[in-house]
Coordinates of C-alpha atoms and ligand atoms in Angstrom, one line a residue:
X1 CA 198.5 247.7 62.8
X2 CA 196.6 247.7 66.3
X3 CA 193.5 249.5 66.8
X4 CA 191.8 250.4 70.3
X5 CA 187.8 250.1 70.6
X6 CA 186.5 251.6 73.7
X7 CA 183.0 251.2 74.1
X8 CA 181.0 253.5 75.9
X9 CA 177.7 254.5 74.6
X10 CA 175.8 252.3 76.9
X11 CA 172.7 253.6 78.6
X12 CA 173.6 252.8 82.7
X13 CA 170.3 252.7 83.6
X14 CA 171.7 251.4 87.0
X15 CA 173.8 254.7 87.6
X16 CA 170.6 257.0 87.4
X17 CA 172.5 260.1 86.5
X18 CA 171.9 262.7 83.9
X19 CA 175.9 262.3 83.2
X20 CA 177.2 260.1 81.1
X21 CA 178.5 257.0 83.0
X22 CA 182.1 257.1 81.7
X23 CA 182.6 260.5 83.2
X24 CA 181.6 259.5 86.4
X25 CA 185.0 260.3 88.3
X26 CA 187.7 257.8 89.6
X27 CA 190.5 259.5 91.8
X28 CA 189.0 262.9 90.6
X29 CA 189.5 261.9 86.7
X30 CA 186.6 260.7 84.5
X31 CA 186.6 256.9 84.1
X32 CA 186.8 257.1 80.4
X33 CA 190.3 258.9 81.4
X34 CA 191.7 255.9 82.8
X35 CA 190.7 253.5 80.1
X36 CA 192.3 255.9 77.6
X37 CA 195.4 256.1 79.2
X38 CA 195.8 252.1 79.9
X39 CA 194.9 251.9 76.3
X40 CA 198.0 254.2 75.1
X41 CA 200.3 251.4 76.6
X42 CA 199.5 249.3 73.9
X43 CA 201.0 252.0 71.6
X44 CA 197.7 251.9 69.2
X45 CA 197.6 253.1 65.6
X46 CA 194.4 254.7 66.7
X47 CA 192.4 254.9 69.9
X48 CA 188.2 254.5 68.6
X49 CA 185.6 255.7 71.5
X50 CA 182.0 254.3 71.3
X51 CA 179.3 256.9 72.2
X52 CA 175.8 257.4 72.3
X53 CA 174.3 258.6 75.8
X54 CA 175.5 261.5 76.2
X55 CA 177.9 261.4 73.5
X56 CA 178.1 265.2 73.4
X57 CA 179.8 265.6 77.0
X58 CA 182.1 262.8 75.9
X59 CA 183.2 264.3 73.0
X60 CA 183.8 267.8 74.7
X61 CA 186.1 266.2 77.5
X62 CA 188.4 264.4 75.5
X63 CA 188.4 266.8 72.5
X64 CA 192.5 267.6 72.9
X65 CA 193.3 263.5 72.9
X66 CA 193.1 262.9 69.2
X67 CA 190.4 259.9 69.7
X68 CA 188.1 258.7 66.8
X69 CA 185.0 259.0 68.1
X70 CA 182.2 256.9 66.6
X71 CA 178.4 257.6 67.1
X72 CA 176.1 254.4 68.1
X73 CA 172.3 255.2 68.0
X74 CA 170.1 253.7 68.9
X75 CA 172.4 251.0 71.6
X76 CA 171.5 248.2 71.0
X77 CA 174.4 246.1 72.5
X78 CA 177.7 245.5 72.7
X79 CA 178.2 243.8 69.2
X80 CA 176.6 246.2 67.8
X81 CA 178.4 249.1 69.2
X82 CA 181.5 247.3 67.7
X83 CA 180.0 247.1 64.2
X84 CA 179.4 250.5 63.9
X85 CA 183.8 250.9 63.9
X86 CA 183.7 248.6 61.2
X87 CA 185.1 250.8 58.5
X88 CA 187.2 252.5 61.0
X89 CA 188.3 248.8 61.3
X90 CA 189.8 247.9 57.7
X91 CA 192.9 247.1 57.8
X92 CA 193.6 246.7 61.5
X93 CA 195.7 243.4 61.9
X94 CA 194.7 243.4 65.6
X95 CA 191.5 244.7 67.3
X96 CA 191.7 245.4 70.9
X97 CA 187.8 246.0 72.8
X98 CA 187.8 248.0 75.9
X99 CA 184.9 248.5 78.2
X100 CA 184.6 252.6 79.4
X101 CA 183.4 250.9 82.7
X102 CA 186.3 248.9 83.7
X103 CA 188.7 251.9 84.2
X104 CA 191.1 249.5 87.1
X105 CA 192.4 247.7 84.2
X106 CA 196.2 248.8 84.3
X107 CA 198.7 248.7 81.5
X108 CA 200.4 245.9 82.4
X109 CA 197.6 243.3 82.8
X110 CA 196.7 244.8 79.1
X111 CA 200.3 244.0 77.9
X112 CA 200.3 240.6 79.4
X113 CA 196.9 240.3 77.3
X114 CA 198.7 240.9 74.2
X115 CA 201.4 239.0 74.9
X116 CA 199.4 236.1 75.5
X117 CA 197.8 236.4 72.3
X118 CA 200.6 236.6 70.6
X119 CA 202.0 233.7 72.1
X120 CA 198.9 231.8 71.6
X121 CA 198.6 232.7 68.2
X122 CA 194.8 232.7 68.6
X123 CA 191.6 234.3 66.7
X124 CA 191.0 235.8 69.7
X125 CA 192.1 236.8 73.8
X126 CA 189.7 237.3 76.4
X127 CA 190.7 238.6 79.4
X128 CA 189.1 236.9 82.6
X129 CA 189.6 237.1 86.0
X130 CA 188.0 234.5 89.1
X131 CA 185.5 235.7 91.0
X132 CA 184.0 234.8 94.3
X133 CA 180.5 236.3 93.6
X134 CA 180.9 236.2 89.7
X135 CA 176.7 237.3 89.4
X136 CA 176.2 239.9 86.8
X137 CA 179.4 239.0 84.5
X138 CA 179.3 236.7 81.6
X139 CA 180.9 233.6 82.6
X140 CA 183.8 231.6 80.3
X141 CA 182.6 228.0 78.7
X142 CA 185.6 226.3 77.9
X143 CA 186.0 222.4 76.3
X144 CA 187.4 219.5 77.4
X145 CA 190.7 220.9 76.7
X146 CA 190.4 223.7 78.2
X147 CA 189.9 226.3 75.0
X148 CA 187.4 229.0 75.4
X149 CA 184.1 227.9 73.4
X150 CA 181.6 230.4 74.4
X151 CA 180.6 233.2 77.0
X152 CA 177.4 233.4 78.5
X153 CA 175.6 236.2 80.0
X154 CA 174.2 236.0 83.2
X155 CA 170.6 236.3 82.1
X156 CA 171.1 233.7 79.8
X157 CA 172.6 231.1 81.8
X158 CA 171.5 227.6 81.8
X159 CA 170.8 225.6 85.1
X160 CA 174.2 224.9 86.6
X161 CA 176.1 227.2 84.5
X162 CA 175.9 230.2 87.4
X163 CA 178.7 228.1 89.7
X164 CA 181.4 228.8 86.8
X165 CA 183.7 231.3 88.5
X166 CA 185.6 232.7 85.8
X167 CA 184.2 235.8 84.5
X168 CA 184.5 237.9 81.2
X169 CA 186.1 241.3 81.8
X170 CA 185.1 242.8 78.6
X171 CA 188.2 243.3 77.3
X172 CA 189.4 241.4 74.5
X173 CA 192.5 241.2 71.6
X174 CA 191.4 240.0 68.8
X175 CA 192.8 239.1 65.4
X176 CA 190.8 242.0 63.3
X177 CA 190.0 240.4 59.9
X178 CA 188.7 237.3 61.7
X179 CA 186.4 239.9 64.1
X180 CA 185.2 241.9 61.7
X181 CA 183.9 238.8 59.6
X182 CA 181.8 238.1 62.4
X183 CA 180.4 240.9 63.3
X184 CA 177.5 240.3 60.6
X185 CA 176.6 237.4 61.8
X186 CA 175.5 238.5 65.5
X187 CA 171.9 238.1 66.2
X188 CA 169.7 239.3 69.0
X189 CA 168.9 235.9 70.1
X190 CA 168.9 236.0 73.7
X191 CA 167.1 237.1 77.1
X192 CA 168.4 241.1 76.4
X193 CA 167.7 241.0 72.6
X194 CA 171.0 242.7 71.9
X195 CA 173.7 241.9 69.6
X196 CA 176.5 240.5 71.9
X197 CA 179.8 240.9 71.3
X198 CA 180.6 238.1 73.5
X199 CA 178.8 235.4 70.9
X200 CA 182.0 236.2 68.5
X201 CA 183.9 233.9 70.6
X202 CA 181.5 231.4 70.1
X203 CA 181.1 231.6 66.5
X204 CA 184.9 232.0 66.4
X205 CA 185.1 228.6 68.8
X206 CA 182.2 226.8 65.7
X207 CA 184.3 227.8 62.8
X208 CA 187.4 225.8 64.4
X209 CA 189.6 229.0 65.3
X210 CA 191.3 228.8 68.7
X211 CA 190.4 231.3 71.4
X212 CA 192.8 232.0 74.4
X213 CA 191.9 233.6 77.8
X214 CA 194.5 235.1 80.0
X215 CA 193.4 234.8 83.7
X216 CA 194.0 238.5 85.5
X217 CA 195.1 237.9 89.0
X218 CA 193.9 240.8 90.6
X219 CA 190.5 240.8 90.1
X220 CA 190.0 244.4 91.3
X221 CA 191.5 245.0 88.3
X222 CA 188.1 244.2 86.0
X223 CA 185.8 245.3 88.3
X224 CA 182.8 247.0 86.4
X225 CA 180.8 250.1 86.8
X226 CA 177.1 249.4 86.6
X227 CA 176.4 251.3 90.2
X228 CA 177.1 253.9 92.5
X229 CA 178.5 251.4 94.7
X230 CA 180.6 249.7 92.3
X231 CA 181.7 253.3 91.7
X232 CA 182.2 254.1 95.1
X233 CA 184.5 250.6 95.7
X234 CA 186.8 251.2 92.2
X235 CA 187.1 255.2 93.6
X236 CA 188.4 253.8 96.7
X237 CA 191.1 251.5 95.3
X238 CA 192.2 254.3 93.0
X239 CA 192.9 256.3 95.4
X240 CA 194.8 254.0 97.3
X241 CA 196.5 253.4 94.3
X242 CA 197.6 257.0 94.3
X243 CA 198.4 257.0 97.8
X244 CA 200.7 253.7 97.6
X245 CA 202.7 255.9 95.0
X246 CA 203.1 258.6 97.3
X247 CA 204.3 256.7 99.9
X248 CA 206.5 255.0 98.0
X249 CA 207.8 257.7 96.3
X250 CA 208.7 259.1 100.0
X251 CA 205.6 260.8 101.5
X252 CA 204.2 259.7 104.8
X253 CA 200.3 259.1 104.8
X254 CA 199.0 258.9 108.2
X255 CA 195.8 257.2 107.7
X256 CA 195.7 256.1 104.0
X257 CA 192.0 255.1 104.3
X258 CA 190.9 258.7 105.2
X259 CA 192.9 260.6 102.8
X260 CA 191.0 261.8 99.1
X261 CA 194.0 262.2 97.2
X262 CA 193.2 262.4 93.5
X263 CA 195.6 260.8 90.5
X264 CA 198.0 263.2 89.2
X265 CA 199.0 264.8 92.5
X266 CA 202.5 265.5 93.4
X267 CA 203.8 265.3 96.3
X268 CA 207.7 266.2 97.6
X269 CA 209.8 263.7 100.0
X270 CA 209.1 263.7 103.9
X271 CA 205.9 265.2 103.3
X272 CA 203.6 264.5 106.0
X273 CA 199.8 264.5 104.5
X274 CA 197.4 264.1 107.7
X275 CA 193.9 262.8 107.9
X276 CA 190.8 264.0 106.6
X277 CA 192.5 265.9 103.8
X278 CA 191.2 266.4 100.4
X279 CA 193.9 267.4 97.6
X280 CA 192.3 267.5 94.2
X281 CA 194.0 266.4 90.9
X282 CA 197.1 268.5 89.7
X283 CA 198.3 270.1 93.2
X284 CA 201.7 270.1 93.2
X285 CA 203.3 270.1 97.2
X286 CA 207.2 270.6 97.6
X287 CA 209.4 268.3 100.2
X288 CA 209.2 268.3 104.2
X289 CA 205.6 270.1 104.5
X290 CA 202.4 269.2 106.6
X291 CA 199.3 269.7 104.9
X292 CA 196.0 268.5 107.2
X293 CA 194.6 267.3 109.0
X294 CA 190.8 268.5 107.1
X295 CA 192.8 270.8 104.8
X296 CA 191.2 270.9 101.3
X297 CA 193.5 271.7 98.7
X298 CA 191.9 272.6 95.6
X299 CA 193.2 273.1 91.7
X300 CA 196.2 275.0 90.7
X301 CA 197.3 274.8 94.0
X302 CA 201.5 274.5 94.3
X303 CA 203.0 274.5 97.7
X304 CA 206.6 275.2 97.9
X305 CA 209.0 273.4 100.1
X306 CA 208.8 273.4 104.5
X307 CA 205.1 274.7 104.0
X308 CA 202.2 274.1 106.7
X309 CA 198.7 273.9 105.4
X310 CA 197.0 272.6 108.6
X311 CA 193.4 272.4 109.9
X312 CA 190.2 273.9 107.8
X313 CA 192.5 276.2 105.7
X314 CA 191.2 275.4 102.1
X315 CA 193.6 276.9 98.9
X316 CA 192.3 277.2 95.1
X317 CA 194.7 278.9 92.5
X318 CA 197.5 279.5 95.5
X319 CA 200.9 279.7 94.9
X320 CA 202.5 279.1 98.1
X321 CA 206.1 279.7 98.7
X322 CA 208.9 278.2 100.4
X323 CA 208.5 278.3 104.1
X324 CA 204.9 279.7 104.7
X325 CA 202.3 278.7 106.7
X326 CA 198.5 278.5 107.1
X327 CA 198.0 277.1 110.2
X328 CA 194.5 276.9 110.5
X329 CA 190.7 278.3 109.4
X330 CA 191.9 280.4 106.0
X331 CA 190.7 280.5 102.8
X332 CA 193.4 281.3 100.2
X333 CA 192.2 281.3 96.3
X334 CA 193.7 283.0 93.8
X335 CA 196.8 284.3 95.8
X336 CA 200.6 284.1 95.8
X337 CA 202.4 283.9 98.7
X338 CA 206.1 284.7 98.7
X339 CA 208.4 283.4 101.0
X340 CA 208.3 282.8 104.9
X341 CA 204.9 284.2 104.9
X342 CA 202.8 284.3 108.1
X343 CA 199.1 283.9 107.4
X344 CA 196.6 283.9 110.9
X345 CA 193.9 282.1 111.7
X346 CA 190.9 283.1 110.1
X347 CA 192.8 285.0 107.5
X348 CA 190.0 285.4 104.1
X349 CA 191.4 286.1 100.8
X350 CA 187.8 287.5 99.3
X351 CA 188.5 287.3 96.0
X352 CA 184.9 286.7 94.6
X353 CA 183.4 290.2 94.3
X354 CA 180.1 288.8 93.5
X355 CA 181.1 289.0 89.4
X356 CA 184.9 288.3 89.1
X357 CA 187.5 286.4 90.6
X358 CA 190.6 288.9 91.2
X359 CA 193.9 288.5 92.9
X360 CA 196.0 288.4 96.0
X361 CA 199.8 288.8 96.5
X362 CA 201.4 288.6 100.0
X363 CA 205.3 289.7 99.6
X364 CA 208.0 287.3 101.5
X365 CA 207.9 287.2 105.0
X366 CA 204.7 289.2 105.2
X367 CA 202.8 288.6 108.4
X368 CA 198.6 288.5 108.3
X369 CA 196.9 289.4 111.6
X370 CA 194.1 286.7 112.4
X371 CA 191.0 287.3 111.0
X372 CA 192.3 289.7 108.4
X373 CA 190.1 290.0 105.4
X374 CA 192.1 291.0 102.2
X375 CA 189.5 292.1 99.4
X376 CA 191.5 291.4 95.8
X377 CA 192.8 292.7 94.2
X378 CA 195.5 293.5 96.6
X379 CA 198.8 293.3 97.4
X380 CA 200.6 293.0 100.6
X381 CA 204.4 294.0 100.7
X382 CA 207.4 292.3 101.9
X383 CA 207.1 292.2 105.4
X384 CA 204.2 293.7 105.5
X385 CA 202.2 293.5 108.3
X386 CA 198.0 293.3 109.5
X387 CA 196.7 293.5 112.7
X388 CA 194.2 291.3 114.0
X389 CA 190.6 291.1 112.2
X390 CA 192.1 294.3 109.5
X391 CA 190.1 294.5 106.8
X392 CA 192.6 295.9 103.7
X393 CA 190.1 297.0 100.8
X394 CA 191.0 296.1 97.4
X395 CA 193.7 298.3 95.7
X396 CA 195.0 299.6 99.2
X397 CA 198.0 297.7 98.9
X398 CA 200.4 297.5 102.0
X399 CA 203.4 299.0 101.4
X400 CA 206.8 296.7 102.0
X401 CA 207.5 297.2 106.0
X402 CA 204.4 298.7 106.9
X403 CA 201.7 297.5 109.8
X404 CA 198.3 298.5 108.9
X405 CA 195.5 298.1 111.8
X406 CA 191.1 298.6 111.6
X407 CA 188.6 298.2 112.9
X408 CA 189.2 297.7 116.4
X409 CA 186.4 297.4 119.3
X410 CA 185.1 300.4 120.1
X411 CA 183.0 300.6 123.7
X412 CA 179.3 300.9 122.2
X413 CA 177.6 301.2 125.9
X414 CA 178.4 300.7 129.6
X415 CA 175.6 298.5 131.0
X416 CA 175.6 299.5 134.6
Ligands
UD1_501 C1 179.6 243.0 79.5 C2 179.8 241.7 78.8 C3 179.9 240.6 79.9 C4 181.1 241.1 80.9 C5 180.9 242.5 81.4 C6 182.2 243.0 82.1 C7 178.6 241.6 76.7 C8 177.3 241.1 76.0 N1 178.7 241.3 78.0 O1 178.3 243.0 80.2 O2 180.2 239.4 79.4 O3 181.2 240.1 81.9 O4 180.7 243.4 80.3 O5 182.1 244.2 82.7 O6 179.4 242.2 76.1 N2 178.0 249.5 75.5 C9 177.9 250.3 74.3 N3 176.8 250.1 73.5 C10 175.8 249.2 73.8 C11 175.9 248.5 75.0 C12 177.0 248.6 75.8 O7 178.8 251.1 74.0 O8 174.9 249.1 73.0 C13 179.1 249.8 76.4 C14 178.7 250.2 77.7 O9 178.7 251.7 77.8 C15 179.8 249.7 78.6 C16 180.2 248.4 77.9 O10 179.8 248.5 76.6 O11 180.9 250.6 78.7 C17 179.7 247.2 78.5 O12 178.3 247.2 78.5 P1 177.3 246.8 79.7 O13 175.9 247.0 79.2 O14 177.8 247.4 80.9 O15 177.6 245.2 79.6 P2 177.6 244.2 80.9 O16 176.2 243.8 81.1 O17 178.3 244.8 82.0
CA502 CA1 179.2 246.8 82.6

């Protein structure tokens, strides 16, 4: 039996946020998110979360994802957080730790991890990676033979010890009967006066048990969250994450560096997605459109296929159908578009009456003046037609085939 520990009840001082640190987002989902789904790749017999600060929001988020959640309080390190699973624990042949803040780590680094274990046949993994600048980490000791002894923590480091580039990535397989045995015997013994979980590999190492490492190539991979900048560099290679699968699933990207395209997005072939554009987590866009540049597609947004969504047009809620187009300066929320449909510059669904969101339906090949304002809830007919800068009121739909026109200049004074 395999059990998952993700620990995440730490403080992150360094974040200064109200928010809990793990649902800080990554590609528009919380980081937790992506340490939960990497997790699932190791097909776990149960997935335990860690939580203290903030443990409430936590819980809340990931209430549909059948996860045992365990409380730690007060936090007094990362040992310690790992004790508190212990009953949760009996039984589990393997262990594997997880840190919420590492949320790069992919699923098949974490397989490789487990296979390496199970190849070693050791008490325990740890995952490591080499790093130019390792500061901050815990570095690996290993022996004369190259087995892991010990990891130290950077604030307790002994003279020399900071050149040792190979870094603990907080993520760990272990042999559970063998962990939980130790977890007892942690003290508080250092410079942070917390109960390390890293000192099980050296009391593992003392009792004679082996303890592998497998080196993680890509160390973008481990990178942990203890910043907003280190939140701001892992955001940015998710996203180009996303991108690369876009692009290689057939969409061009012009600019992959200035597009904010969150995970979960899908996006047809011979798309053409153009700078400056924002497309938030669970649009859906068909094949052959052009969306951008500085368009801002927003949730339960689903573009159909041959679609333009060009400059400043932003789209919340908006069912878009085959063939239409929202060329530039719109807002669309909570509208469906059929087919073909025309919409002008300027056009403004107003569905926000100050109390309620309501909604918009444009009929197939329906063509919106510029500047038309369309207070929801209405509907527009098939091939119906506004003037330029109409304003339809809500509930005067437009009949199929009609042209409705308002308020047009009017001569207020001659001057001379
Ligand atoms: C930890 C490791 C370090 C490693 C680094 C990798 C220890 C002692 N050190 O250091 O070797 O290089 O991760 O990123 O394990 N947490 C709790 N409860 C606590 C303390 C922490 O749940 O009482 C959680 C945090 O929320 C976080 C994770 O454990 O998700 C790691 O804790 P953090 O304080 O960030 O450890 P680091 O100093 O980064
Ligand atoms: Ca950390």
């Amino acid at each position: 039996m395999l059990k998952v520990v993700i620990l995440a009840a730490g403080k992150s001082t360094r974040m200064k946020s109200d928010r809990p640190k793990v649902l800080h987002a990554i590609a528009g989902l919380p980081m937790l998110r992506w340490v939960v789904e990497a997790a699932r790749a190791l097909s776990p017999d149960e997935i335990i979360v860690i939580v203290g600060h903030g443990a409430e929001g936590v819980r809340k988020e990931f209430a549909p994802d059948k996860l045992t959640f365990v409380a730690q309080e007060p936090q007094l390190g990362t040992g310690h957080a790992v004790l508190q699973a212990r009953a949760a624990l009996a039984g589990a042949g393997q262990v594997a730790v997880l840190c919420g803040d590492v949320p790069l780590l992919t699923a098949d680094t974490l397989k490789r991890l487990a296979e390496c274990h199970r190849d070693a046949r050791a008490a325990a993994t740890v995952l490591t990676t080499v790093l130019e600048k390792p500061a901050g980490y815990g570095r690996i000791l290993r022996d004369e033979r190259g087995s892991v002894k010990a990891i130290v923590e950077q604030k307790d480091l002994k003279p020399g010890q900071e050149r040792i580039s190979e870094i603990n990535s907080g993520t760990y397989l272990f042999n559970g009967p063998e962990l939980v045995a130790r977890l007892d015997r942690l003290t508080n013994a250092n410079a942070q006066k917390e109960y390390y979980l890293t000192d099980v590999v050296h009391l593992l190492a003392q009792d004679g048990q082996s303890v592998a490492a497998w080196c993680c190539e890509d160390s973008r991979e481990v990178l942990g969250i203890n910043t907003r900048r280190e939140l701001a560099a892992c955001d940015k290679i998710a996203r180009w994450r996303v991108v690369e699968q876009l692009m290689a699933g057939g969409v061009t990207v012009l600019d992959p560096e200035n597009a904010y395209i969150e995970a979960g997005v899908k996006v047809g072939r011979d798309t053409t997605i153009y700078p400056y554009t924002a497309i938030h987590a669970g649009v859906q866009i068909g094949e052959r459109c052009e969306i951008g540049p500085y368009a801002h597609l927003r949730s339960g947004t689903v573009v159909g296929n041959d679609c333009k969504v060009g400059a400043f047009v932003e789209t919340k809620n908006a069912k878009i159908g085959d063939e239409s187009k929202a060329g530039h300066l719109a807002y669309l929320g909570d509208v469906t578009l059929g087919k073909d449909v025309n919409i002008g510059a300027g056009t403004i669904v107003a569905n926000y009456d100050g109390k309620q969101k309501h909604k918009t339906e444009i009929g197939d090949e329906a063509f919106i003046g510029c500047g038309t304002v369309l207070v929801a809830p209405v509907k527009v007919g098939k091939r119906g037609q506004t003037g330029a800068n109409t304003v339809v009121p809500k509930n005067k739909d437009v009949p199929d085939d009609t042209i409705v026109v308002g308020a047009p200049a009017r001569v207020l004074k001659r001057k001379a």
